[in-house]
Coordinates of C-alpha atoms in Angstrom, one line a residue:
M1 CA 0.0 44.7 32.1
G2 CA -2.2 47.7 31.2
S3 CA -5.9 47.5 30.4
V4 CA -5.3 48.2 26.7
S5 CA -2.7 45.4 26.6
V6 CA -5.0 43.0 28.5
S7 CA -7.8 43.8 26.1
L8 CA -5.6 43.3 23.1
Y9 CA -4.3 40.0 24.5
I10 CA -7.9 38.8 25.1
A11 CA -8.8 39.8 21.6
V12 CA -5.8 37.9 20.1
V13 CA -6.6 34.8 22.1
F14 CA -10.3 35.0 21.1
V15 CA -9.4 35.4 17.4
S16 CA -6.9 32.5 17.6
V17 CA -9.5 30.2 19.3
A18 CA -12.0 31.2 16.7
V19 CA -9.6 30.4 13.8
I20 CA -8.7 27.0 15.3
S21 CA -12.4 26.2 15.9
T22 CA -13.3 27.2 12.4
S23 CA -10.4 25.1 10.9
I24 CA -11.6 22.1 12.8
W25 CA -15.3 22.4 12.1
A26 CA -14.6 23.2 8.4
I27 CA -13.4 19.7 7.8
P28 CA -16.3 17.6 6.5
T29 CA -17.2 14.2 7.9
T30 CA -18.7 11.2 6.2
L31 CA -21.8 11.9 8.3
D32 CA -22.3 14.9 6.0
G33 CA -22.5 12.6 3.0
P34 CA -23.1 11.1 0.7
F35 CA -21.4 13.9 -1.2
K36 CA -22.2 15.1 -4.7
P37 CA -19.5 13.7 -7.1
A38 CA -16.7 16.2 -7.7
T39 CA -13.9 16.1 -10.2
V40 CA -10.9 18.4 -10.1
D41 CA -9.8 19.5 -13.6
L42 CA -6.4 18.2 -14.8
D43 CA -3.4 20.5 -14.0
K44 CA -1.7 20.0 -17.4
S45 CA 1.4 21.8 -16.2
F46 CA 2.1 18.9 -13.9
R47 CA 1.6 16.1 -16.4
G48 CA 5.2 15.1 -17.3
H49 CA 8.4 14.5 -15.4
A50 CA 7.7 10.8 -14.9
I51 CA 11.4 10.0 -15.6
D52 CA 13.2 7.3 -13.7
L53 CA 16.3 8.1 -11.7
P54 CA 19.4 6.9 -13.6
D55 CA 21.7 4.3 -12.1
T56 CA 24.3 7.1 -11.8
D57 CA 22.2 9.0 -9.2
P58 CA 24.0 9.0 -5.8
R59 CA 20.7 8.0 -4.1
V60 CA 20.6 4.6 -5.8
Q61 CA 24.3 3.7 -5.9
R62 CA 25.9 1.2 -3.6
T63 CA 27.9 3.1 -0.9
V64 CA 28.9 0.2 1.4
K65 CA 31.8 -2.1 0.9
V66 CA 32.1 -5.9 1.0
W67 CA 29.6 -7.3 3.4
K68 CA 28.3 -4.2 5.2
P69 CA 24.5 -4.1 5.2
E70 CA 22.5 -1.9 2.8
Q71 CA 18.8 -1.6 1.8
I72 CA 17.9 -1.7 5.5
S73 CA 14.1 -1.8 6.2
L74 CA 11.6 -2.4 8.9
S75 CA 8.2 -4.2 8.9
L76 CA 5.7 -5.1 11.6
S77 CA 4.7 -8.5 13.0
T78 CA 1.1 -9.0 14.1
N79 CA 1.3 -7.0 17.3
H80 CA 3.4 -4.3 19.0
D81 CA 5.8 -6.6 20.7
S82 CA 7.5 -7.8 17.5
V83 CA 9.3 -6.2 14.5
W84 CA 11.1 -7.5 11.4
I85 CA 14.4 -6.0 10.3
S86 CA 15.6 -6.8 6.8
W87 CA 18.8 -5.9 4.8
V88 CA 21.0 -7.0 2.0
T89 CA 24.7 -7.9 2.1
G90 CA 26.9 -8.4 -1.0
E91 CA 26.4 -7.2 -4.5
F92 CA 24.0 -8.6 -7.1
Q93 CA 25.2 -10.2 -10.3
I94 CA 23.7 -9.9 -13.7
G95 CA 24.9 -11.5 -17.0
N96 CA 24.7 -14.7 -18.9
D97 CA 26.5 -16.8 -16.3
V98 CA 25.8 -15.9 -12.7
K99 CA 26.5 -17.8 -9.5
Q100 CA 24.5 -17.4 -6.4
L101 CA 26.2 -16.3 -3.2
D102 CA 26.1 -18.6 -0.3
P103 CA 23.6 -17.3 2.3
K104 CA 25.6 -19.0 5.1
R105 CA 28.6 -16.9 4.3
V106 CA 27.3 -14.0 6.4
G107 CA 25.4 -14.1 9.6
S108 CA 22.0 -12.5 10.2
V109 CA 22.3 -10.7 13.5
V110 CA 20.6 -7.7 15.1
R111 CA 21.8 -6.1 18.3
Y112 CA 19.2 -3.8 19.8
G113 CA 18.2 -1.9 23.0
R114 CA 16.5 1.1 24.4
L115 CA 19.8 3.0 24.8
R116 CA 21.8 3.9 21.7
F117 CA 25.1 2.9 23.3
A118 CA 23.8 -0.2 25.2
L119 CA 22.5 -2.6 22.5
T120 CA 22.3 -5.4 25.0
N121 CA 19.7 -7.6 23.2
R122 CA 20.5 -9.9 20.3
A123 CA 18.4 -11.7 17.7
V124 CA 19.4 -14.1 15.0
G125 CA 17.3 -14.6 11.8
H126 CA 17.6 -16.3 8.4
S127 CA 18.9 -15.3 5.0
L128 CA 18.3 -16.2 1.4
V129 CA 19.2 -15.5 -2.2
Y130 CA 16.9 -15.3 -5.2
S131 CA 17.4 -15.4 -8.9
Q132 CA 15.6 -14.1 -12.0
L133 CA 16.4 -16.6 -14.8
Y134 CA 15.5 -16.8 -18.4
Q135 CA 15.9 -19.7 -20.8
F136 CA 16.1 -17.5 -23.9
Q137 CA 19.4 -16.7 -25.6
G138 CA 20.5 -13.1 -25.3
L139 CA 18.6 -12.4 -22.0
Q140 CA 20.7 -11.7 -19.0
N141 CA 20.1 -13.6 -15.7
Y142 CA 20.2 -12.0 -12.3
T143 CA 21.0 -13.2 -8.8
S144 CA 20.6 -11.1 -5.7
G145 CA 22.9 -10.2 -2.8
I146 CA 22.2 -12.1 0.4
I147 CA 18.8 -10.9 1.9
H148 CA 18.5 -11.1 5.7
H149 CA 15.3 -11.1 7.8
V150 CA 15.4 -11.0 11.6
R151 CA 12.4 -10.9 13.9
L152 CA 12.7 -9.0 17.2
T153 CA 10.3 -10.1 19.9
G154 CA 9.4 -9.1 23.5
L155 CA 9.3 -5.4 22.6
K156 CA 7.5 -2.9 24.8
P157 CA 4.7 -0.8 23.2
N158 CA 5.2 2.8 22.0
T159 CA 8.9 2.6 22.8
L160 CA 12.0 3.9 21.0
Y161 CA 14.5 1.2 20.2
Y162 CA 18.0 1.5 18.7
Y163 CA 19.4 -1.3 16.5
Q164 CA 22.4 -2.4 14.5
C165 CA 22.3 -5.2 12.0
G166 CA 24.9 -7.3 10.2
D167 CA 27.5 -9.9 11.1
P168 CA 29.7 -8.7 14.0
S169 CA 32.0 -11.7 13.6
I170 CA 33.4 -10.4 10.3
P171 CA 33.0 -7.6 11.4
A172 CA 30.4 -6.1 9.0
T173 CA 27.7 -4.2 10.8
S174 CA 25.5 -1.2 10.0
D175 CA 25.4 2.2 11.6
V176 CA 23.0 2.4 14.5
Y177 CA 19.4 3.1 13.5
Y178 CA 16.2 3.5 15.5
F179 CA 12.4 2.8 15.4
R180 CA 9.4 3.2 17.6
T181 CA 7.1 0.3 18.3
M182 CA 3.3 0.5 17.8
P183 CA 1.0 1.2 20.7
V184 CA -0.6 -1.7 22.5
S185 CA -3.9 -2.7 20.9
G186 CA -6.8 -1.0 22.5
P187 CA -9.7 1.3 21.7
R188 CA -7.8 4.5 22.8
N189 CA -4.4 3.6 21.4
Y190 CA -3.4 4.5 17.8
P191 CA -0.3 5.3 15.8
G192 CA 0.0 9.0 15.2
R193 CA 0.2 9.0 11.4
I194 CA -0.1 6.2 8.9
G195 CA 1.2 7.0 5.4
M196 CA -0.6 5.4 2.4
V197 CA 1.3 5.2 -1.0
G198 CA 0.9 3.1 -4.1
D199 CA 2.6 2.5 -7.4
L200 CA 5.8 4.3 -6.4
G201 CA 8.4 3.4 -9.0
L202 CA 11.6 5.3 -8.8
T203 CA 11.2 8.5 -10.7
Y204 CA 11.8 12.2 -9.9
N205 CA 8.1 12.3 -9.0
T206 CA 8.7 9.4 -6.6
T207 CA 11.4 11.4 -4.8
S208 CA 8.9 14.2 -4.4
T209 CA 6.3 11.8 -3.0
I210 CA 8.7 10.3 -0.5
G211 CA 10.1 13.7 0.4
H212 CA 6.6 15.0 1.2
L213 CA 5.8 11.8 3.1
M214 CA 8.9 12.0 5.3
T215 CA 8.0 15.7 6.1
N216 CA 4.7 14.4 7.5
H217 CA 6.6 12.1 9.9
P218 CA 4.6 8.9 9.6
D219 CA 4.8 6.2 12.3
L220 CA 3.9 3.5 9.8
V221 CA 3.7 3.3 6.0
L222 CA 1.5 1.0 3.8
L223 CA 2.7 0.4 0.3
L224 CA -0.3 -0.8 -1.8
G225 CA 1.6 -2.6 -4.5
D226 CA 3.9 -1.8 -7.4
A227 CA 7.2 -0.8 -5.9
S228 CA 10.2 -0.8 -8.2
Y229 CA 8.7 -1.2 -11.7
A230 CA 11.7 -3.3 -12.6
N231 CA 9.5 -5.0 -15.2
L232 CA 9.4 -1.9 -17.4
Y233 CA 13.0 -2.7 -18.3
L234 CA 14.7 -5.3 -20.5
T235 CA 17.5 -7.3 -19.0
N236 CA 20.0 -5.0 -20.7
G237 CA 18.7 -2.1 -18.7
T238 CA 16.7 -0.4 -21.5
G239 CA 13.4 1.0 -20.1
S240 CA 10.1 2.1 -21.5
D241 CA 6.9 3.7 -20.3
C242 CA 4.9 1.0 -22.2
Y243 CA 6.6 -2.4 -22.2
S244 CA 4.2 -4.1 -24.6
C245 CA 4.5 -1.1 -27.0
S246 CA 8.2 -0.9 -27.1
F247 CA 9.2 -4.6 -26.8
P248 CA 6.4 -6.6 -28.5
D249 CA 8.8 -9.3 -29.8
S250 CA 10.4 -10.1 -26.5
P251 CA 10.0 -13.9 -25.9
I252 CA 9.1 -13.3 -22.2
H253 CA 8.2 -10.2 -20.1
E254 CA 11.8 -9.4 -19.1
T255 CA 12.7 -7.5 -16.0
Y256 CA 15.8 -5.6 -15.0
Q257 CA 16.2 -6.7 -11.4
P258 CA 18.9 -4.2 -10.4
R259 CA 16.1 -1.6 -10.3
W260 CA 15.0 -3.4 -7.1
D261 CA 18.4 -2.8 -5.5
Y262 CA 18.3 0.9 -6.6
W263 CA 14.8 1.2 -5.1
G264 CA 15.9 -0.4 -1.8
R265 CA 18.8 2.0 -1.5
F266 CA 16.7 5.0 -2.2
M267 CA 13.9 3.9 0.3
Q268 CA 16.4 3.2 3.1
A269 CA 16.3 6.7 4.4
L270 CA 12.6 6.2 5.3
V271 CA 12.1 2.5 5.9
S272 CA 15.1 2.0 8.1
K273 CA 13.3 4.1 10.7
V274 CA 9.6 3.7 9.9
P275 CA 8.1 0.2 9.3
M276 CA 6.6 -0.3 5.9
M277 CA 4.0 -3.0 5.1
M278 CA 3.8 -4.1 1.5
I279 CA 1.2 -6.0 -0.6
E280 CA 1.8 -7.3 -4.1
G281 CA 0.8 -5.5 -7.2
N282 CA 0.8 -6.6 -10.9
H283 CA 4.3 -5.2 -11.4
E284 CA 5.6 -7.7 -8.9
I285 CA 4.5 -10.7 -11.0
E286 CA 7.8 -10.8 -12.9
E287 CA 7.5 -14.1 -14.8
Q288 CA 10.7 -16.0 -15.3
A289 CA 11.9 -19.5 -16.2
E290 CA 9.6 -22.5 -15.3
N291 CA 6.7 -20.1 -14.9
Q292 CA 7.9 -18.8 -11.6
T293 CA 6.5 -15.4 -10.5
F294 CA 6.8 -12.9 -7.6
A295 CA 10.4 -14.0 -6.8
A296 CA 11.7 -10.5 -5.8
Y297 CA 8.5 -9.7 -3.8
R298 CA 8.6 -12.9 -1.8
A299 CA 12.4 -12.6 -1.1
R300 CA 12.9 -8.9 -0.4
F301 CA 10.1 -8.2 2.1
A302 CA 9.4 -9.7 5.5
F303 CA 5.7 -10.5 6.1
P304 CA 3.8 -11.5 9.3
S305 CA 2.1 -14.3 7.3
E306 CA 2.9 -17.1 9.7
E307 CA 2.2 -15.0 12.7
S308 CA -1.3 -14.1 11.3
G309 CA -2.2 -17.7 10.4
S310 CA -1.6 -17.2 6.6
S311 CA 0.2 -19.7 4.5
S312 CA 1.1 -17.1 1.9
T313 CA 3.0 -13.9 1.6
F314 CA 0.2 -12.6 -0.7
Y315 CA -2.2 -12.0 2.2
Y316 CA -1.8 -11.5 5.9
S317 CA -3.0 -9.2 8.8
F318 CA -1.6 -7.3 11.7
N319 CA -2.6 -4.9 14.4
A320 CA -1.4 -1.3 14.9
G321 CA -2.9 -0.1 18.1
G322 CA -6.6 -0.1 17.8
I323 CA -6.6 -0.9 14.1
H324 CA -6.7 -4.3 12.5
F325 CA -5.3 -4.3 9.0
V326 CA -6.1 -7.0 6.5
M327 CA -3.7 -7.1 3.6
L328 CA -5.3 -9.0 0.7
G329 CA -3.9 -10.5 -2.5
G330 CA -5.5 -9.3 -5.8
Y331 CA -3.1 -11.7 -7.6
A332 CA -3.8 -14.9 -5.6
N333 CA -6.9 -17.1 -5.6
Y334 CA -9.6 -15.0 -4.1
N335 CA -12.6 -17.3 -4.8
K336 CA -14.8 -18.5 -2.0
S337 CA -13.4 -22.0 -2.4
G338 CA -9.8 -20.9 -2.1
D339 CA -7.3 -20.7 0.7
Q340 CA -7.3 -16.9 0.9
Y341 CA -11.0 -16.6 1.4
R342 CA -11.0 -19.3 4.1
W343 CA -8.1 -17.5 5.8
L344 CA -9.9 -14.1 5.6
K345 CA -13.1 -15.5 7.1
K346 CA -11.1 -17.1 10.0
D347 CA -9.1 -13.9 10.5
L348 CA -12.2 -11.7 10.6
D349 CA -13.8 -14.1 13.0
K350 CA -11.0 -13.5 15.5
V351 CA -11.2 -9.6 15.4
D352 CA -12.4 -8.2 18.7
R353 CA -13.8 -4.7 17.8
K354 CA -13.7 -3.8 21.5
V355 CA -9.9 -4.1 21.3
T356 CA -9.4 -3.0 17.7
P357 CA -12.5 -0.9 16.8
W358 CA -11.1 0.0 13.3
L359 CA -11.0 -2.5 10.5
V360 CA -9.0 -1.5 7.4
A361 CA -8.6 -3.6 4.3
T362 CA -6.1 -3.1 1.5
W363 CA -5.2 -4.7 -1.8
H364 CA -3.8 -3.5 -5.1
P365 CA -6.5 -3.3 -7.8
P366 CA -9.5 -1.2 -6.8
W367 CA -13.1 -2.3 -6.9
Y368 CA -14.5 1.3 -7.1
S369 CA -12.6 3.4 -9.6
T370 CA -14.1 5.5 -12.3
Y371 CA -11.0 5.9 -14.4
T372 CA -10.7 4.3 -17.8
A373 CA -7.4 2.6 -16.8
H374 CA -8.2 -0.8 -15.2
Y375 CA -11.9 0.0 -15.2
R376 CA -13.8 -2.9 -13.4
E377 CA -10.7 -5.1 -13.8
A378 CA -11.0 -6.5 -10.3
E379 CA -14.8 -7.2 -10.6
C380 CA -14.3 -11.0 -10.0
M381 CA -12.5 -10.2 -6.7
R382 CA -15.3 -7.9 -5.7
V383 CA -18.0 -10.4 -6.5
A384 CA -16.2 -13.0 -4.4
M385 CA -15.2 -11.0 -1.3
E386 CA -17.3 -7.8 -1.0
E387 CA -20.2 -9.3 1.0
L388 CA -17.8 -10.8 3.5
L389 CA -16.0 -7.5 4.1
Y390 CA -19.3 -5.7 4.4
K391 CA -20.7 -8.2 6.9
Y392 CA -17.7 -7.8 9.1
G393 CA -17.9 -4.0 9.0
V394 CA -14.7 -3.0 7.2
D395 CA -14.4 0.8 7.7
I396 CA -12.0 1.8 5.0
V397 CA -10.5 0.2 1.9
F398 CA -7.2 1.4 0.4
N399 CA -6.0 0.5 -3.1
G400 CA -3.4 1.5 -5.7
H401 CA -3.1 0.3 -9.4
V402 CA -4.9 3.3 -10.9
H403 CA -2.4 6.2 -11.2
A404 CA -4.7 8.9 -9.8
Y405 CA -6.5 9.8 -6.6
E406 CA -10.2 8.9 -5.9
R407 CA -12.3 8.8 -2.7
S408 CA -15.7 7.2 -2.6
N409 CA -18.8 7.8 -0.6
R410 CA -19.7 4.8 1.6
V411 CA -20.7 2.1 -0.9
Y412 CA -21.7 -1.5 -1.1
N413 CA -22.5 -3.4 -4.3
Y414 CA -22.3 -0.1 -6.3
S415 CA -25.0 1.4 -4.2
L416 CA -24.7 4.2 -1.6
D417 CA -24.9 2.5 1.8
P418 CA -24.2 4.2 5.2
C419 CA -22.6 1.0 6.5
G420 CA -20.4 0.3 3.5
P421 CA -16.7 1.2 3.6
V422 CA -15.1 4.2 2.2
H423 CA -12.9 3.2 -0.8
I424 CA -9.7 5.3 -1.4
T425 CA -7.4 4.8 -4.4
V426 CA -3.9 6.2 -4.0
G427 CA -2.1 4.7 -6.9
D428 CA -0.5 8.1 -7.6
G429 CA 3.0 7.6 -6.1
G430 CA 4.8 8.8 -9.2
N431 CA 5.9 5.9 -11.4
R432 CA 7.0 6.3 -15.0
E433 CA 3.8 5.2 -16.5
K434 CA 2.4 8.6 -15.7
M435 CA -1.0 9.6 -14.4
A436 CA -4.4 8.2 -15.3
I437 CA -6.4 11.2 -16.7
T438 CA -9.5 9.9 -18.5
H439 CA -12.7 8.7 -16.9
A440 CA -14.9 5.9 -18.1
D441 CA -18.1 8.0 -17.8
E442 CA -16.8 10.6 -20.2
P443 CA -18.0 10.4 -23.9
G444 CA -15.9 8.0 -25.9
N445 CA -13.9 6.7 -22.9
C446 CA -15.9 3.6 -21.9
P447 CA -13.7 0.6 -22.6
E448 CA -15.0 -2.5 -24.3
P449 CA -16.1 -5.1 -21.8
S450 CA -13.9 -7.7 -23.5
T451 CA -10.8 -5.7 -22.5
T452 CA -11.4 -5.8 -18.8
P453 CA -11.0 -9.3 -17.5
D454 CA -8.5 -10.1 -14.7
K455 CA -5.6 -11.3 -16.9
F456 CA -3.6 -12.9 -14.1
M457 CA -6.5 -14.8 -12.5
G458 CA -8.3 -15.5 -15.8
G459 CA -11.7 -14.4 -14.7
F460 CA -14.4 -12.2 -16.3
C461 CA -17.3 -10.8 -14.2
A462 CA -17.8 -7.2 -15.4
F463 CA -21.2 -7.3 -17.1
N464 CA -23.7 -4.5 -17.8
F465 CA -25.4 -3.0 -14.9
T466 CA -28.9 -4.4 -14.4
S467 CA -30.7 -1.4 -12.9
G468 CA -30.2 2.1 -11.5
P469 CA -28.7 5.1 -13.3
A470 CA -26.4 2.9 -15.5
A471 CA -29.0 0.2 -16.3
G472 CA -28.1 -1.7 -19.5
K473 CA -24.7 -0.1 -19.8
F474 CA -21.1 -1.0 -18.9
C475 CA -20.2 2.5 -17.8
W476 CA -22.1 5.4 -16.2
D477 CA -23.0 8.4 -18.4
R478 CA -21.8 10.7 -15.6
Q479 CA -19.5 10.5 -12.5
P480 CA -21.1 7.7 -10.5
D481 CA -22.9 8.5 -7.2
Y482 CA -20.4 6.4 -5.3
S483 CA -17.5 8.6 -6.4
A484 CA -17.2 11.5 -4.1
Y485 CA -13.9 13.1 -5.2
R486 CA -11.4 12.4 -8.0
E487 CA -8.2 14.1 -9.2
S488 CA -5.3 13.2 -11.4
S489 CA -2.2 14.3 -9.4
F490 CA 0.7 12.5 -7.9
G491 CA 0.8 12.4 -4.1
H492 CA 0.3 10.4 -0.9
G493 CA -2.2 10.1 2.0
I494 CA -2.0 10.2 5.8
L495 CA -4.5 8.4 8.0
E496 CA -4.8 9.7 11.6
V497 CA -7.2 7.7 13.8
K498 CA -8.3 9.9 16.6
N499 CA -10.5 7.6 18.7
E500 CA -13.0 4.7 18.3
T501 CA -15.2 6.6 15.9
H502 CA -13.2 9.3 14.1
A503 CA -10.3 9.1 11.7
L504 CA -8.8 12.0 9.8
W505 CA -7.9 11.3 6.2
T506 CA -5.7 13.8 4.3
W507 CA -4.4 13.5 0.8
Y508 CA -1.4 15.6 -0.2
R509 CA -0.5 16.5 -3.8
N510 CA 3.1 16.7 -4.8
Q511 CA 2.8 20.0 -6.6
D512 CA 1.5 21.8 -3.4
A513 CA 3.5 23.3 -0.7
Y514 CA 4.4 21.1 2.3
G515 CA 1.4 20.8 4.6
T516 CA -1.2 21.8 2.1
A517 CA -4.0 19.3 1.8
G518 CA -5.6 18.3 -1.5
D519 CA -8.4 16.4 0.1
V520 CA -9.3 16.1 3.8
I521 CA -12.2 14.4 5.6
Y522 CA -13.1 12.8 8.9
I523 CA -14.2 9.2 8.3
V524 CA -16.7 8.4 11.1
R525 CA -17.7 4.9 12.3
Q526 CA -21.3 4.3 13.5
P527 CA -21.1 1.0 15.4
D528 CA -24.6 1.5 16.9
R529 CA -26.1 1.9 13.5
C530 CA -23.9 -0.6 11.8
P531 CA -23.2 -3.6 14.1
V532 CA -20.3 -5.7 13.0
E533 CA -20.9 -9.0 14.7
P534 CA -21.7 -11.5 11.9
E535 CA -24.4 -13.3 13.9
L536 CA -26.4 -10.0 14.1
M537 CA -26.1 -9.3 10.4
G538 CA -28.9 -11.6 9.1
D539 CA -31.8 -9.2 9.4
F540 CA -30.1 -5.9 10.0
H541 CA -29.3 -5.0 6.4
Q542 CA -31.2 -5.5 3.2
P543 CA -28.4 -4.6 0.8
L544 CA -29.3 -2.3 -2.0
K545 CA -28.8 -4.6 -5.0
D546 CA -29.8 -2.1 -7.5
L547 CA -26.9 -2.0 -9.9
S548 CA -24.6 -5.0 -10.5
S549 CA -25.4 -8.6 -11.4
Q550 CA -24.2 -11.2 -8.9
L551 CA -22.9 -13.6 -11.5
L552 CA -20.0 -15.7 -10.3
C553 CA -16.7 -15.6 -12.2
L554 CA -16.8 -17.7 -15.4

């Protein structure tokens, strides 16, 4: 190589290193904050297209015959050595007179192993059928296919496994699929990429969200509530963007349960290979006869509730490498006297931050959102639980519900606090209710306090602020200090935990090219500044109680 070539090579290498270094150091960190509130103007050209996929779309049609498995999905247990595999056999029924299938008719068997053509291990699980029934004349009832859940145990960490599910005695088995287990829990072990999505639905925007997400190759996906939006349909299949607007005379809030089957078929391409952890949203309530609720949610998903000491599918926890995830129920009793609060306290007591340094909490309705939609709706939950999460040093909170994106500064009790969690709302998955676009701090957009109570839990805690920039008011007059960044666009997020103190958060917008970030930041833990052991918390912090009253729920 000549001297000119060598010089050119060195120059190219130097420039390349400089570009890489610049790109790394250009990413802000939470240590640079708190950041001045920023709002991205609405891209009006991307407002529409929130149209559901029709039942004629090939991606939602049933392609298997008789008892072969469909709607195959994965979810995690509490640790790396266990995984749940779920699927459906048989076709649903809808009409005035439906008869449940017998779950014992088809076995729940998974054959699996580390070699594709040597599935030497075998696990047997359980199956069930659920119904959505109405006592009113003219409404169609529904009964599901047979839903199977099988738990695999004794798995090795960070290992590729192949599996085949179904009933080999019929025979009726699936194709061979694969998944990779989570790394063993430890301060240096983390999943590569964790996808965060909320309020998906099954629209053409949803397909864009999932397409982008799959291109980012997640190792794990968290769905923060509101999956199928089956409750935006009457039982005859007629849908609407606004149920109460279009069907005000319906005797009960009907749902069209086949939308769940369409959704499961569409999602199989992703969740048959990548585990997805679900938490309930308001669109999963789905009231039916005898005041039953959440039937589809409880039946269709496998939850590590029992493994994590929870008595409910509405809240549970699990580890993914050095991260402990707490999945909380915004539509279950969250008061301090309730089972969920007692379970949460017990679960947090057991977390060893030397093993799982990162503590991430999720639930559906956000506490810190500045959009008019659902403004301060979850205030009773915040009043009941925020102090507990703060004392145990929760690092990040993820929510859905509001159909937009928003990232907070570190916040506690509406005040900027270097030891408070970062709250991130990603309820922008693409459902047919369209995006949230108005902010409560803009003139004329502040909702009446009487319109904000938690309708499902029956509580009201959202009073006027008592001091600070919004003293004497229900809404701020400008974008609140705790709100760092907000934008009305559909999309998804990726969390990449790099080590014990740094995690890269990236939000991707559907309208951008693949790989283009809409928002990116390093979230940095400071364990020395913010100790998390509860016994040390007494004198360490004097929380800044400068904004919200601490009245309990009425």
